[in-house]
Short mmCIF file of C-alpha atoms in Angstrom, two decimals:
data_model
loop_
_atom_site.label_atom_id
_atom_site.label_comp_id
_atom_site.label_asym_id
_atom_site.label_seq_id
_atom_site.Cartn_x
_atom_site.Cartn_y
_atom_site.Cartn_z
CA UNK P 1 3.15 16.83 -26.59
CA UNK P 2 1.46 13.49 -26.72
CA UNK P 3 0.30 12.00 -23.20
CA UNK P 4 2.41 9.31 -22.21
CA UNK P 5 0.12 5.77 -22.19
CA UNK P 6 -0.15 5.56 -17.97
CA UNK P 7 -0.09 1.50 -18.60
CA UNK P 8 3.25 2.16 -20.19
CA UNK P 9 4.53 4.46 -17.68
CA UNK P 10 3.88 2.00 -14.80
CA UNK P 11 5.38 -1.14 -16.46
CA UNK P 12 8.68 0.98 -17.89
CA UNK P 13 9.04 2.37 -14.07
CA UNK P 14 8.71 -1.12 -12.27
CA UNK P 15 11.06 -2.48 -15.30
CA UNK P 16 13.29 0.50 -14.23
CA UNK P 17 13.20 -0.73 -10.80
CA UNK P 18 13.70 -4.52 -11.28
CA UNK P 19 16.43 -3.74 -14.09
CA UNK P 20 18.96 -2.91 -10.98
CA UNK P 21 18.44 -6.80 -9.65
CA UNK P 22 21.18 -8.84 -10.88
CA UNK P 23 20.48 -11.16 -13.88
CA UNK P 24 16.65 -9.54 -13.54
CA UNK P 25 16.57 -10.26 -17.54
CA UNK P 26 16.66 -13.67 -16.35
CA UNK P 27 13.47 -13.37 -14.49
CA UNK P 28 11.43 -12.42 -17.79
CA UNK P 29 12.42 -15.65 -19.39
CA UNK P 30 11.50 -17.43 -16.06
CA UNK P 31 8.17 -18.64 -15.56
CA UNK P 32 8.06 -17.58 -12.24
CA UNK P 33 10.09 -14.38 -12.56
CA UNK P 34 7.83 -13.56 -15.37
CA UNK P 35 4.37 -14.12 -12.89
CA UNK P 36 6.06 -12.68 -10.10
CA UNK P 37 6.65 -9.32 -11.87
CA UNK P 38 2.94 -9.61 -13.81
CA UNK P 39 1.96 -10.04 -10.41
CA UNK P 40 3.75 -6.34 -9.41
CA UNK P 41 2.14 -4.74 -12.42
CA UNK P 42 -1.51 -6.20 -11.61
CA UNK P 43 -1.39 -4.69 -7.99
CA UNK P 44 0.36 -1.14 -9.07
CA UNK P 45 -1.89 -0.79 -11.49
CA UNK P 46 -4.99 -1.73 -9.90
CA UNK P 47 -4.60 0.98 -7.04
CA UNK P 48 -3.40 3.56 -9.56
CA UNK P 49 -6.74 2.79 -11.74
CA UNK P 50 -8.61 3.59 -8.28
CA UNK P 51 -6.64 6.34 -7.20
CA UNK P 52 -7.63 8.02 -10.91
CA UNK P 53 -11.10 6.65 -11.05
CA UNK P 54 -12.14 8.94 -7.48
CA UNK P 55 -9.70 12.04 -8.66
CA UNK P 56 -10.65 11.84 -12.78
CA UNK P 57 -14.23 10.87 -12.63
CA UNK P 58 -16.17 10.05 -8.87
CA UNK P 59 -15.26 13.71 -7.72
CA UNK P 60 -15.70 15.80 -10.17
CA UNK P 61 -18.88 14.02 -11.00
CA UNK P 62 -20.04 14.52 -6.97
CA UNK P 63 -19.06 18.16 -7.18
CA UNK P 64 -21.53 18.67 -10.65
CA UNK P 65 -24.05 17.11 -8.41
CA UNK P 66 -23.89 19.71 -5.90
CA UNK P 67 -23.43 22.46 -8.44
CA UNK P 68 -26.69 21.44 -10.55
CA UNK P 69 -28.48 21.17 -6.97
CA UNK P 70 -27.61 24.64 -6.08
CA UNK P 71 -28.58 25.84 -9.18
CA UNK P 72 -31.73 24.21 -8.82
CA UNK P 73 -32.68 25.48 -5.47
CA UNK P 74 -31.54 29.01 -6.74
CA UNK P 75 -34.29 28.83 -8.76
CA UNK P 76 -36.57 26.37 -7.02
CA UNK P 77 -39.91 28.30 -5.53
CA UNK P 78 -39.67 26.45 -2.38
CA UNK P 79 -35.87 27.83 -1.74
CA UNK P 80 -37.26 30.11 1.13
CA UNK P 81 -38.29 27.14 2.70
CA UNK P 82 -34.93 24.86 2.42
CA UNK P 83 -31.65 25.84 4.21
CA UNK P 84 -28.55 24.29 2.78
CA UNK P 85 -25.44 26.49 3.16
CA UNK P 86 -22.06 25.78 0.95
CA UNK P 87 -20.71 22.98 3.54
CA UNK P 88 -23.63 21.35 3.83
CA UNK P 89 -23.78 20.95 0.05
CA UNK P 90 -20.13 19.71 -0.70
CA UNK P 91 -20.64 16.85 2.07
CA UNK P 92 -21.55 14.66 -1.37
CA UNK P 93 -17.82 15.37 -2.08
CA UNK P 94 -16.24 15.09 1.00
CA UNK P 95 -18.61 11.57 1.61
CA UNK P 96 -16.89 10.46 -1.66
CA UNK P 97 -13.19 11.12 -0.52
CA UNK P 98 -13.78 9.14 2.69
CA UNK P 99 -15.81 6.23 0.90
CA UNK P 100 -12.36 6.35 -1.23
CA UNK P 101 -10.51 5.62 1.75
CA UNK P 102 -12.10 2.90 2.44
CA UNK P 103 -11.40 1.19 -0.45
CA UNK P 104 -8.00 2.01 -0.68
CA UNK P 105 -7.75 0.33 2.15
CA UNK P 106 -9.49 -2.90 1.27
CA UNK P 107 -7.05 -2.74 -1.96
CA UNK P 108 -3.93 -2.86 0.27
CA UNK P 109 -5.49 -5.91 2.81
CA UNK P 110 -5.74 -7.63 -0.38
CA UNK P 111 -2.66 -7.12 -1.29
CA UNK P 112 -1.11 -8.12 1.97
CA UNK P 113 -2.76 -10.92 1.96
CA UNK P 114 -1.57 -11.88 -1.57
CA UNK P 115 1.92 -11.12 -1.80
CA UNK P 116 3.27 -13.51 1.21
CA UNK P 117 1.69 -16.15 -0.61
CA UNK P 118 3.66 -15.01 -3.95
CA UNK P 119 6.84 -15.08 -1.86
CA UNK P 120 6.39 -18.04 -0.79
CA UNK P 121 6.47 -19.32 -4.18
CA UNK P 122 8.81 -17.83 -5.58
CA UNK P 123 11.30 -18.66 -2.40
CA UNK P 124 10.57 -22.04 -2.21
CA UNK P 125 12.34 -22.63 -5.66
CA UNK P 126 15.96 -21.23 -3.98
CA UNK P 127 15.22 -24.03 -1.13
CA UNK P 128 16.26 -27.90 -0.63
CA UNK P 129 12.86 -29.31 -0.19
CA UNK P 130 11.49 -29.21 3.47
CA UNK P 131 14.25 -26.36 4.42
CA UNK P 132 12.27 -23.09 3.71
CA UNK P 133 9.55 -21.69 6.43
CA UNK P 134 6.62 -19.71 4.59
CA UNK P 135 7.68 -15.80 4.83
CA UNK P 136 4.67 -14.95 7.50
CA UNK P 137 5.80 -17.17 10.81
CA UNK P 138 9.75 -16.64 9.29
CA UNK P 139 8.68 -13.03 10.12
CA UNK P 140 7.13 -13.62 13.67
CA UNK P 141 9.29 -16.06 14.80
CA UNK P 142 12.54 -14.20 13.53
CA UNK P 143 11.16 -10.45 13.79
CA UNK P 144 7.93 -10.64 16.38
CA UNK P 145 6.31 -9.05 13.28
CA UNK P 146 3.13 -10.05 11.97
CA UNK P 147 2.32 -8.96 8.56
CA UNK P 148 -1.25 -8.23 8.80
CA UNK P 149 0.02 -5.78 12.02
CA UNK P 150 2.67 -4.19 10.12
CA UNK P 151 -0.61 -1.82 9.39
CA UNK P 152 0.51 0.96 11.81
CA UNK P 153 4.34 0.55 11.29
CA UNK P 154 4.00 2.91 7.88
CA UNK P 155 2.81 6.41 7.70
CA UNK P 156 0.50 5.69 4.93
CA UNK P 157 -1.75 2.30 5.60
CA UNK P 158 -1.88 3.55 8.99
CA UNK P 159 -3.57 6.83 8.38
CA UNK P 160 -5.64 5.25 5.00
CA UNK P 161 -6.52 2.76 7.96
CA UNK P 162 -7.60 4.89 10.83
CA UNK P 163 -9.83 7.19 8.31
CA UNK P 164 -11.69 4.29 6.86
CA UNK P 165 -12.24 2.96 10.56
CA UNK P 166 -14.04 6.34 10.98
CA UNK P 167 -16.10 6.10 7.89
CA UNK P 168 -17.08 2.37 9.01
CA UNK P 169 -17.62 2.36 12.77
CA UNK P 170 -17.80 6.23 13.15
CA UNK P 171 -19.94 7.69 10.42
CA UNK P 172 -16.97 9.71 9.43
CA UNK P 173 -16.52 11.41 12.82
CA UNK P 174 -12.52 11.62 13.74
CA UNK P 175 -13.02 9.90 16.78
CA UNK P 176 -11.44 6.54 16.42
CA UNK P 177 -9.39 5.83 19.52
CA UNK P 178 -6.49 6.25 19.18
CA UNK P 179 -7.11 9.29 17.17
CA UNK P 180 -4.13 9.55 14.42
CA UNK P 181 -1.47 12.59 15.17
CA UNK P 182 -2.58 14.41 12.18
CA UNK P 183 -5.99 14.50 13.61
CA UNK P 184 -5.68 15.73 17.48
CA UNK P 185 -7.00 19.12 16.42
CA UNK P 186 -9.89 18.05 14.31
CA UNK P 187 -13.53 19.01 15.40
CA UNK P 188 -14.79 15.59 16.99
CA UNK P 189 -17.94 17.34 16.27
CA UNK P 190 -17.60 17.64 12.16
CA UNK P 191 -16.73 14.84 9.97
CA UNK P 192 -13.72 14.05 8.60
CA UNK P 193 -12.75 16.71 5.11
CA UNK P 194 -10.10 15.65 2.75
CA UNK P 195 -9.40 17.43 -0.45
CA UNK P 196 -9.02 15.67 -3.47
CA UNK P 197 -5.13 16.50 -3.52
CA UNK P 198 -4.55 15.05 -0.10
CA UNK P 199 -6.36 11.91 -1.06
CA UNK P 200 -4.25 11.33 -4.14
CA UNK P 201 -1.19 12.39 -2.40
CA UNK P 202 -1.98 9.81 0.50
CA UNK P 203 -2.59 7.07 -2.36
CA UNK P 204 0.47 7.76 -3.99
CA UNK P 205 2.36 7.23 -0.81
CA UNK P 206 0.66 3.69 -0.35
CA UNK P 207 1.59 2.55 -3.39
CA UNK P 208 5.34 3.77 -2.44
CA UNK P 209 4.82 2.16 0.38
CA UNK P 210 3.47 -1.27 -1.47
CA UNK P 211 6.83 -1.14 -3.01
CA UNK P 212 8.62 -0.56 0.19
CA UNK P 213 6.72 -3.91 1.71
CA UNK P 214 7.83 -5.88 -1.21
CA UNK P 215 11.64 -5.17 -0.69
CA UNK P 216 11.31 -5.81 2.66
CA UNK P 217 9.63 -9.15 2.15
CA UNK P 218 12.64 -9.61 -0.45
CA UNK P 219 15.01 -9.06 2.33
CA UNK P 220 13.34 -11.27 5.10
CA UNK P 221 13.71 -14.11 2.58
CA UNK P 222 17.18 -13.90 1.57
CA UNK P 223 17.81 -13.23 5.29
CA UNK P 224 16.41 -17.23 5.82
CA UNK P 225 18.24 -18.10 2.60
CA UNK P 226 21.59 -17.00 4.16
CA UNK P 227 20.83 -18.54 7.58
CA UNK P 228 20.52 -22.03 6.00
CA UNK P 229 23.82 -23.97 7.03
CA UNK P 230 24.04 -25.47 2.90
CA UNK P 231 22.90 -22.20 0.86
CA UNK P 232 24.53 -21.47 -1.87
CA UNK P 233 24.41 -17.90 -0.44
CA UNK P 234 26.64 -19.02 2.59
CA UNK P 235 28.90 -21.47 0.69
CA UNK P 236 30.15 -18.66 -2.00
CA UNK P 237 30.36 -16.17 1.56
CA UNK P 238 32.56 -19.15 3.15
CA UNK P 239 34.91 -19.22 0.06
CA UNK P 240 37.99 -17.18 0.90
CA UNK P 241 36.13 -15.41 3.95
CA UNK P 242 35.44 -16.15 7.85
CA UNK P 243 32.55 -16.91 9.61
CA UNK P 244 31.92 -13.88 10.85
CA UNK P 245 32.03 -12.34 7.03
CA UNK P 246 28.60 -14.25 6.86
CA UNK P 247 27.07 -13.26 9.90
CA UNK P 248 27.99 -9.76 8.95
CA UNK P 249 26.07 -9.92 6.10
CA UNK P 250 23.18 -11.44 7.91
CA UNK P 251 23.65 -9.06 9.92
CA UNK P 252 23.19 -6.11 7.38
CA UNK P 253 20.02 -7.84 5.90
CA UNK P 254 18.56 -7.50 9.32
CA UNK P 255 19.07 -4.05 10.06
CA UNK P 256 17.49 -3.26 6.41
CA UNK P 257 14.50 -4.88 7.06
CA UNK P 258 14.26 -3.21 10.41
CA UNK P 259 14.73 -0.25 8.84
CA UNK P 260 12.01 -0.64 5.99
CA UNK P 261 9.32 -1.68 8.91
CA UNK P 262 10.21 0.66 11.15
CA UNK P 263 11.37 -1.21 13.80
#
């Protein structure tokens, strides 16, 4: 069976995914529907690429390195004289998994940083001029959430964060206070060991999680959209219902986003 094309995969599943938005064949016509979703595929695709250039190439390339080492010392006429056991020679490996972690992380801050602005944009075209508030102090003033903070509110960023904190400030001891749940047990002594399945499992989860952020962000600004006293959102509410229809359905859209920040 041929191999699916992993470009194709990614844009038919986030077509999949956008399909179930109302009028969303609207959006590809739309110039900004059209960069918003680009936009989507750029990010997903960029942290997949990573997540598949450390499993597919950097690891198996540092675990050949410590294979043609051994055999070299095996043979080597000063092996009596160097003392490397099996651990001590797949630290290459483990070195890359955590230097992975730190990247993955950088990927997401930039991604954080970028998609607020994005919304934004694509917002301010549903607003009467001077009515819309930029997503970000919408978010503090409305949620006492910042978005750069929302780090430890998911499972994911917040142990991709912690780990690369090690690597950074630690040396890739497990001793960043306050050590993460999953690591109470760990030997403060040893540095931090991921295998290559956890790491893509824990990558895979971020990018869920990516898509998670972006529905919530979705949310928060329809939640200002339906607040505003002359949105259309409101106006076709107040047609043949009460007030308290409305606020109902604000309402709803702020227990979802609760829910998707865990809050």
């Amino acid at each position: 069976m041929k191999k699916q094309n992993s470009i194709d995969l990614l844009v038919d599943n986030l077509a999949s995914q956008f399909s179930n938005i109302k009028n969303f064949e609207l959006t590809q016509n739309d110039p900004m529907g059209n960069k918003f979703f680009n936009f989507i595929v750029k990010h997903s695709s960029e942290l997949e690429a990573f997540k598949n250039l450390f499993v597919h190439y950097y690891l198996p390339a540092s675990i050949k390195s410590s294979q043609d080492f051994s055999r070299e010392l095996k043979f080597s006429k000063y092996k009596s004289l160097i003392k490397i056991n099996a651990d001590e020679l797949k630290e290459n490996y483990f070195e890359t998994i955590r230097l992975g972690y730190v990247g993955a992380f950088h990927k997401y801050e930039t991604y954080i940083k970028s998609i607020s602005k994005i919304m934004d944009e694509f917002f301010l075209d549903l607003f009467d001029e001077n009515d819309y508030q930029n997503i970000e102090p919408y978010l503090k003033e409305n949620f006492n959430l910042e978005l750069k903070k929302t780090i430890n509110n998911f499972p994911a960023s917040e142990k991709i964060n912690w780990i690369a904190n090690c690597v950074k400030h630690y040396d890739g001891y497990p001793v960043k206070q306050p050590v993460l749940h999953s690591f109470n047990t760990a030997d403060k002594n040893e540095k931090i060991k991921i295998e290559a399945k956890e790491f893509r499992e824990d990558l895979d989860d971020l990018i869920r999680q990516n898509q998670t952020l972006l529905s919530a962000l979705f949310l928060v600004g329809f939640h200002q959209f339906a607040g505003q006293e002359q949105s259309n959102i409101k106006e076709q509410l107040s047609e043949g219902k009460t007030e308290e229809d409305v606020k109902a359905v604000r309402s709803k859209l702020e227990e979802s986003i609760k829910f998707l920040f865990n809050i």
